[in-house]
Amino acid sequence: MTQAEIKLCSLLLQEHFGEIVEKIGVHLIRTGSQPLRVIAHDTGTSLDQVKKALCVLVQHNLVSYQVHKRGVVEYEAQCSRVLRMLRYPRYIYTTKTLYSDTGELIVEELLLNGKLTMSAVVKKVADRLTETMEDGKTMDYAEVSNTFVRLADTHFVQRCPSVPTTENSDPGPPPPAPALVINEKDMYLVPKLSLIGKGKRRRSSDEDAAGEPKAKRPKHTTDNKEPIPDDGIYWQANLDRFHQHFRDQAIVSAVANRMDQTSSEIVRTMLRMSEITTSSSAPFTQPLSSNEIFRSLPVGYNISKQVLDQYLTLLADDPVSLLSLYLASADNFSTLFGSRCARIFRLVLQKKHLEQKQVEDFAMIPAKEAKDMLYKMLSENFISLQEIPKTPDHAPSRTFYLYTVNILAAARMLLHRCYKSIANLIERRQFETKENKRLLEKSQRVEAIIASMQATGAEEAQLQEIEEMITAPERQQLETLKRNVNKLDASEIQVDETIFLLESYIECTMKRL
């Protein structure tokens, strides 16, 4: 793992979980797997704090554990999973697009809590949706449950591994750590729950739902608690399924740009037909016949079977790999080195091997300028130089020097730069927020006062007087801050989209090697 990735992991852990969890997580990333007491000793953290930090990291699948033969439990950080926290906003937005606000909140709760039972998710989401509704309206548990089932059916949420139940209790000592297992056929099996009820609105701290003062509430013992119907069955967001969806969207977009809308809709149909039956890491979909594709096309596409067959032949004969990042890499060069460098880079990609004189002629760039650009990209390891000698002595006068592109090395270089860019964006956002901390706190206090007064039916003049506590220059400063933070957030998402493409390309290439 590079220093850029470690720095980014550190920023993400600190932003989401605080300093102690960040210290433990980064220590495990740097050192590898370690037992509990060694972690506490090396980080100078108390054993209790280390336990709590590890609980948080394990809960969110950021750390895994393994029991060795001698009974020692070692903990290991999952670096790639830490970096996935960058993509949380994209996961949530995708679910909102596919399954509306209810699906969005379900995935958001699972990402925020790491793992939850279905009943807990349904109640939390129903309460949150009820809060946003008009007075007198509530969200029914059954409606949230239906959306949860749809997410499970399409594999966007999945069961977590659990401790297997054994009929015969072992009289021996318990293992140092439980072994978690799950049957693959049960991974998306939703338990049959009869969740009856509606979402509740939050009450003030002094009154309960019946409006009764807090002091008069009867005390309830813990024995009166109802048993959880799905106790022990925990769920989590299936990030691989989201990545499969992102990849499919990228393929459809690439087909639309290269061919036409009809071709992209045919490819979209093929991907949709096999999205559940095909593994997210599979290089191909399940085999599909043209008759199956024809029957599954959207109703609005009135194309004949003969036209469909022609499109399928055209797609099959296309020499360009739709999953490659050739064009994406060349476009990135416009930002890194300028449009002329991008032209040279794209040219070398298409021609595979070129001499310097050929680059100058094909790119129509002066010799000195082309030479400088080639050496600049060569020094950054985006292109490489291959020597082909005519004689065994490798004399320069009798040797061909051909420029070529190692796509895998270029993708890794761009990925490294993207990690550095996102780390810089996060640090800049944190700096902007820290510099305006007092103003933000003042704005929050004013908003809280106004909300409280509106709830008690205050007059418009009173509300206006409270709003004037923030002066015009302060209001302008807040608007500037909000605009800057929004730009930084949008930039993070855009860079992460590039990271996803580069990671997907590297993963596919490594599997073929």
CSV table of C-alpha atoms in Angstrom, one decimal, residues 200-498:
chain,number,residue,atom,x,y,z
A,200,LYS,CA,-43.0,7.5,15.4
A,201,ARG,CA,-42.1,11.1,15.7
A,202,ARG,CA,-39.5,12.2,18.2
A,203,ARG,CA,-40.9,13.9,21.3
A,204,SER,CA,-39.4,16.4,23.6
A,205,SER,CA,-37.2,15.2,26.4
A,206,ASP,CA,-39.8,16.3,29.0
A,207,GLU,CA,-42.8,14.5,27.6
A,208,ASP,CA,-43.5,11.1,26.1
A,209,ALA,CA,-45.8,10.1,23.3
A,210,ALA,CA,-48.9,10.6,25.5
A,211,GLY,CA,-47.9,14.1,26.5
A,212,GLU,CA,-47.2,12.9,30.1
A,213,PRO,CA,-44.4,14.7,32.0
A,214,LYS,CA,-41.2,12.8,32.3
A,215,ALA,CA,-41.4,12.6,36.1
A,216,LYS,CA,-44.8,10.8,36.0
A,217,ARG,CA,-43.7,8.1,33.7
A,218,PRO,CA,-44.1,4.6,35.2
A,219,LYS,CA,-40.9,2.6,35.5
A,220,HIS,CA,-40.7,-0.5,33.3
A,221,THR,CA,-38.5,-3.4,34.0
A,222,THR,CA,-36.3,-5.0,31.4
A,223,ASP,CA,-38.4,-8.2,31.6
A,224,ASN,CA,-41.2,-6.5,29.7
A,225,LYS,CA,-39.2,-6.1,26.6
A,226,GLU,CA,-40.5,-7.9,23.6
A,227,PRO,CA,-38.2,-10.5,22.0
A,228,ILE,CA,-36.6,-9.4,18.7
A,229,PRO,CA,-38.2,-11.5,16.0
A,230,ASP,CA,-35.0,-11.7,13.8
A,231,ASP,CA,-32.4,-11.6,16.6
A,232,GLY,CA,-29.0,-12.8,15.3
A,233,ILE,CA,-29.8,-12.2,11.6
A,234,TYR,CA,-27.8,-9.1,10.6
A,235,TRP,CA,-27.7,-7.4,7.3
A,236,GLN,CA,-25.1,-5.3,5.5
A,237,ALA,CA,-24.8,-3.3,2.2
A,238,ASN,CA,-23.4,-5.5,-0.6
A,239,LEU,CA,-20.8,-3.1,-2.0
A,240,ASP,CA,-19.8,-5.6,-4.8
A,241,ARG,CA,-23.3,-5.5,-6.2
A,242,PHE,CA,-23.2,-1.7,-6.3
A,243,HIS,CA,-19.8,-1.9,-8.1
A,244,GLN,CA,-21.4,-4.3,-10.6
A,245,HIS,CA,-24.2,-1.7,-11.2
A,246,PHE,CA,-21.6,1.1,-11.7
A,247,ARG,CA,-19.6,-1.0,-14.1
A,248,ASP,CA,-22.8,-1.9,-16.1
A,249,GLN,CA,-23.7,1.8,-16.3
A,250,ALA,CA,-20.2,2.6,-17.6
A,251,ILE,CA,-20.5,-0.1,-20.3
A,252,VAL,CA,-23.9,1.2,-21.4
A,253,SER,CA,-22.6,4.7,-21.6
A,254,ALA,CA,-19.6,3.6,-23.6
A,255,VAL,CA,-21.8,1.8,-26.1
A,256,ALA,CA,-24.1,4.8,-26.5
A,257,ASN,CA,-21.1,7.1,-27.1
A,258,ARG,CA,-19.4,4.7,-29.6
A,259,MET,CA,-22.6,3.5,-31.5
A,260,ASP,CA,-26.1,4.7,-30.8
A,261,GLN,CA,-28.9,4.6,-28.2
A,262,THR,CA,-30.5,1.4,-29.5
A,263,SER,CA,-27.2,-0.5,-29.2
A,264,SER,CA,-26.8,0.8,-25.6
A,265,GLU,CA,-30.4,-0.3,-24.8
A,266,ILE,CA,-29.7,-3.8,-26.1
A,267,VAL,CA,-26.6,-4.0,-23.9
A,268,ARG,CA,-28.5,-2.6,-20.9
A,269,THR,CA,-31.2,-5.3,-21.4
A,270,MET,CA,-28.5,-8.1,-21.5
A,271,LEU,CA,-26.8,-6.8,-18.4
A,272,ARG,CA,-30.2,-6.5,-16.6
A,273,MET,CA,-31.1,-10.0,-17.5
A,274,SER,CA,-28.0,-11.5,-15.9
A,275,GLU,CA,-27.3,-9.0,-13.1
A,276,ILE,CA,-28.5,-11.5,-10.4
A,277,THR,CA,-27.2,-14.8,-12.0
A,278,THR,CA,-23.8,-13.4,-12.8
A,279,SER,CA,-21.1,-12.8,-10.2
A,280,SER,CA,-20.0,-9.2,-9.8
A,281,SER,CA,-16.4,-10.2,-10.5
A,282,ALA,CA,-17.2,-12.4,-13.6
A,283,PRO,CA,-15.6,-11.2,-16.9
A,284,PHE,CA,-18.7,-12.3,-18.9
A,285,THR,CA,-22.5,-12.5,-18.4
A,286,GLN,CA,-24.4,-15.7,-18.6
A,287,PRO,CA,-25.0,-16.9,-22.2
A,288,LEU,CA,-28.2,-15.4,-23.6
A,289,SER,CA,-30.0,-16.3,-26.8
A,290,SER,CA,-31.2,-13.6,-29.2
A,291,ASN,CA,-34.8,-14.7,-28.6
A,292,GLU,CA,-34.4,-14.1,-24.9
A,293,ILE,CA,-33.0,-10.7,-25.5
A,294,PHE,CA,-35.7,-9.9,-27.9
A,295,ARG,CA,-38.5,-10.8,-25.5
A,296,SER,CA,-36.8,-8.8,-22.7
A,297,LEU,CA,-36.4,-5.5,-24.6
A,298,PRO,CA,-38.4,-2.5,-23.2
A,299,VAL,CA,-41.8,-2.1,-24.6
A,300,GLY,CA,-40.9,1.3,-26.2
A,301,TYR,CA,-38.3,-0.3,-28.5
A,302,ASN,CA,-40.2,-1.5,-31.5
A,303,ILE,CA,-37.4,-3.2,-33.4
A,304,SER,CA,-37.7,-6.4,-35.3
A,305,LYS,CA,-35.9,-9.6,-34.6
A,306,GLN,CA,-33.8,-9.1,-37.7
A,307,VAL,CA,-32.6,-5.7,-36.7
A,308,LEU,CA,-31.7,-7.0,-33.2
A,309,ASP,CA,-29.6,-9.7,-34.8
A,310,GLN,CA,-27.8,-7.1,-36.9
A,311,TYR,CA,-27.1,-5.0,-33.8
A,312,LEU,CA,-25.8,-8.1,-31.9
A,313,THR,CA,-23.5,-8.9,-34.8
A,314,LEU,CA,-22.2,-5.4,-34.9
A,315,LEU,CA,-21.5,-5.5,-31.1
A,316,ALA,CA,-19.8,-8.8,-31.3
A,317,ASP,CA,-17.5,-7.7,-34.2
A,318,ASP,CA,-16.4,-4.4,-32.5
A,319,PRO,CA,-12.7,-4.6,-32.0
A,320,VAL,CA,-12.6,-2.2,-29.1
A,321,SER,CA,-12.9,-3.6,-25.6
A,322,LEU,CA,-15.7,-1.7,-23.9
A,323,LEU,CA,-14.1,-2.2,-20.5
A,324,SER,CA,-10.7,-0.9,-21.4
A,325,LEU,CA,-9.6,2.5,-20.2
A,326,TYR,CA,-7.7,3.5,-23.4
A,327,LEU,CA,-9.8,6.5,-24.1
A,328,ALA,CA,-10.3,7.3,-20.4
A,329,SER,CA,-6.6,7.4,-19.9
A,330,ALA,CA,-6.0,9.6,-22.8
A,331,ASP,CA,-8.7,12.0,-21.7
A,332,ASN,CA,-7.0,12.2,-18.3
A,333,PHE,CA,-3.8,13.4,-20.0
A,334,SER,CA,-5.6,16.6,-21.1
A,335,THR,CA,-5.8,17.6,-17.5
A,336,LEU,CA,-2.3,16.3,-16.4
A,337,PHE,CA,-0.1,17.4,-19.4
A,338,GLY,CA,-2.3,19.3,-21.8
A,339,SER,CA,-4.2,18.5,-25.1
A,340,ARG,CA,-1.1,18.0,-27.2
A,341,CYS,CA,0.3,15.4,-24.8
A,342,ALA,CA,-3.1,13.7,-24.9
A,343,ARG,CA,-2.9,13.6,-28.7
A,344,ILE,CA,0.5,11.9,-28.6
A,345,PHE,CA,-0.6,9.5,-25.9
A,346,ARG,CA,-3.7,8.5,-27.8
A,347,LEU,CA,-1.7,8.1,-30.9
A,348,VAL,CA,0.8,5.7,-29.2
A,349,LEU,CA,-2.1,3.7,-27.7
A,350,GLN,CA,-3.6,3.2,-31.2
A,351,LYS,CA,-0.4,2.4,-33.1
A,352,LYS,CA,1.1,0.3,-30.2
A,353,HIS,CA,4.7,1.1,-31.2
A,354,LEU,CA,6.1,4.3,-32.7
A,355,GLU,CA,9.5,5.9,-33.3
A,356,GLN,CA,10.0,9.6,-32.4
A,357,LYS,CA,9.9,10.7,-36.0
A,358,GLN,CA,6.6,8.8,-36.6
A,359,VAL,CA,5.1,10.5,-33.5
A,360,GLU,CA,6.1,13.9,-34.9
A,361,ASP,CA,4.6,13.2,-38.3
A,362,PHE,CA,1.3,11.5,-37.1
A,363,ALA,CA,0.7,14.0,-34.4
A,364,MET,CA,1.7,17.0,-36.5
A,365,ILE,CA,3.7,18.5,-33.7
A,366,PRO,CA,7.2,20.2,-34.1
A,367,ALA,CA,10.1,17.9,-33.4
A,368,LYS,CA,11.5,19.8,-30.4
A,369,GLU,CA,8.0,20.1,-28.8
A,370,ALA,CA,7.2,16.4,-29.4
A,371,LYS,CA,10.6,15.3,-28.0
A,372,ASP,CA,10.0,17.3,-24.8
A,373,MET,CA,6.5,15.9,-24.4
A,374,LEU,CA,7.7,12.3,-24.9
A,375,TYR,CA,10.5,12.7,-22.4
A,376,LYS,CA,8.1,14.3,-19.9
A,377,MET,CA,5.7,11.4,-20.1
A,378,LEU,CA,8.6,8.9,-20.1
A,379,SER,CA,9.9,10.4,-16.9
A,380,GLU,CA,6.5,10.1,-15.3
A,381,ASN,CA,6.3,6.4,-16.4
A,382,PHE,CA,3.2,6.9,-18.5
A,383,ILE,CA,5.0,5.7,-21.6
A,384,SER,CA,8.0,3.4,-22.0
A,385,LEU,CA,10.8,3.1,-24.5
A,386,GLN,CA,11.5,-0.3,-26.1
A,387,GLU,CA,14.9,-1.0,-27.7
A,388,ILE,CA,15.1,-3.3,-30.7
A,389,PRO,CA,18.8,-3.7,-31.8
A,390,LYS,CA,19.8,-4.7,-35.3
A,391,THR,CA,23.1,-6.1,-34.1
A,392,PRO,CA,24.1,-7.9,-30.9
A,393,ASP,CA,26.3,-5.0,-29.7
A,394,HIS,CA,23.2,-2.7,-29.1
A,395,ALA,CA,25.0,0.2,-30.9
A,396,PRO,CA,22.7,3.3,-30.8
A,397,SER,CA,23.1,3.9,-34.5
A,398,ARG,CA,21.9,0.4,-35.3
A,399,THR,CA,19.0,0.3,-32.8
A,400,PHE,CA,15.3,1.1,-33.1
A,401,TYR,CA,13.8,3.1,-30.2
A,402,LEU,CA,10.1,2.6,-30.1
A,403,TYR,CA,7.7,4.4,-27.7
A,404,THR,CA,4.9,2.3,-26.3
A,405,VAL,CA,2.3,2.4,-23.5
A,406,ASN,CA,2.1,0.0,-20.7
A,407,ILE,CA,-1.6,0.4,-19.9
A,408,LEU,CA,-1.4,-1.3,-16.5
A,409,ALA,CA,1.4,0.9,-15.3
A,410,ALA,CA,-0.3,4.0,-16.6
A,411,ALA,CA,-3.5,3.1,-14.8
A,412,ARG,CA,-1.7,2.5,-11.6
A,413,MET,CA,0.1,5.8,-11.9
A,414,LEU,CA,-3.2,7.6,-12.5
A,415,LEU,CA,-4.8,5.8,-9.6
A,416,HIS,CA,-1.9,6.9,-7.3
A,417,ARG,CA,-2.5,10.5,-8.4
A,418,CYS,CA,-6.2,10.2,-7.8
A,419,TYR,CA,-5.6,9.0,-4.2
A,420,LYS,CA,-3.4,12.0,-3.6
A,421,SER,CA,-6.0,14.4,-5.1
A,422,ILE,CA,-8.8,13.1,-2.9
A,423,ALA,CA,-6.6,13.4,0.2
A,424,ASN,CA,-5.9,17.0,-0.8
A,425,LEU,CA,-9.6,17.7,-1.3
A,426,ILE,CA,-10.5,16.3,2.1
A,427,GLU,CA,-7.8,18.3,3.8
A,428,ARG,CA,-8.9,21.5,2.1
A,429,ARG,CA,-12.5,20.9,3.1
A,430,GLN,CA,-11.5,20.3,6.7
A,431,PHE,CA,-9.4,23.5,6.6
A,432,GLU,CA,-12.3,25.6,5.3
A,433,THR,CA,-14.6,24.2,8.0
A,434,LYS,CA,-12.1,24.7,10.8
A,435,GLU,CA,-11.4,28.3,9.7
A,436,ASN,CA,-15.1,29.2,9.9
A,437,LYS,CA,-15.9,27.0,12.9
A,438,ARG,CA,-17.2,29.9,15.1
A,439,LEU,CA,-19.4,31.3,12.4
A,440,LEU,CA,-20.8,27.8,11.7
A,441,GLU,CA,-21.6,27.2,15.4
A,442,LYS,CA,-23.3,30.6,15.6
A,443,SER,CA,-25.4,29.8,12.5
A,444,GLN,CA,-26.4,26.5,14.0
A,445,ARG,CA,-27.5,28.1,17.2
A,446,VAL,CA,-29.6,30.7,15.4
A,447,GLU,CA,-31.3,28.0,13.3
A,448,ALA,CA,-32.0,26.0,16.4
A,449,ILE,CA,-33.6,29.0,18.1
A,450,ILE,CA,-35.7,29.8,15.0
A,451,ALA,CA,-36.9,26.2,14.8
A,452,SER,CA,-37.8,26.2,18.5
A,453,MET,CA,-39.7,29.5,18.2
A,454,GLN,CA,-41.6,28.3,15.0
A,455,ALA,CA,-42.7,25.2,16.9
A,456,THR,CA,-44.2,27.5,19.7
A,457,GLY,CA,-46.0,29.7,17.2
A,458,ALA,CA,-43.8,32.8,17.3
A,459,GLU,CA,-44.6,35.9,15.3
A,460,GLU,CA,-42.8,36.8,12.0
A,461,ALA,CA,-41.3,39.9,13.6
A,462,GLN,CA,-39.7,37.8,16.4
A,463,LEU,CA,-38.2,35.4,13.9
A,464,GLN,CA,-36.9,38.3,11.8
A,465,GLU,CA,-35.2,39.7,14.9
A,466,ILE,CA,-33.4,36.4,15.6
A,467,GLU,CA,-32.3,36.1,11.9
A,468,GLU,CA,-30.7,39.5,12.1
A,469,MET,CA,-28.3,38.1,14.7
A,470,ILE,CA,-26.2,37.0,11.7
A,471,THR,CA,-25.0,40.1,9.9
A,472,ALA,CA,-24.9,40.6,6.2
A,473,PRO,CA,-21.1,40.1,5.9
A,474,GLU,CA,-21.4,36.9,8.0
A,475,ARG,CA,-24.2,35.6,5.8
A,476,GLN,CA,-22.1,36.3,2.7
A,477,GLN,CA,-19.2,34.5,4.3
A,478,LEU,CA,-21.5,31.5,5.0
A,479,GLU,CA,-22.7,31.4,1.4
A,480,THR,CA,-19.1,31.4,0.1
A,481,LEU,CA,-18.2,28.6,2.5
A,482,LYS,CA,-21.2,26.6,1.5
A,483,ARG,CA,-20.3,27.1,-2.2
A,484,ASN,CA,-16.7,26.1,-1.7
A,485,VAL,CA,-17.6,23.0,0.4
A,486,ASN,CA,-20.1,21.9,-2.3
A,487,LYS,CA,-17.5,22.2,-5.0
A,488,LEU,CA,-15.0,20.2,-3.0
A,489,ASP,CA,-17.6,17.5,-2.3
A,490,ALA,CA,-18.5,17.3,-6.0
A,491,SER,CA,-14.8,17.1,-6.9
A,492,GLU,CA,-14.4,14.1,-4.5
A,493,ILE,CA,-17.2,12.3,-6.2
A,494,GLN,CA,-15.8,13.0,-9.6
A,495,VAL,CA,-12.3,11.8,-8.7
A,496,ASP,CA,-13.8,8.7,-7.1
A,497,GLU,CA,-15.6,7.8,-10.4
A,498,THR,CA,-12.2,7.9,-12.1
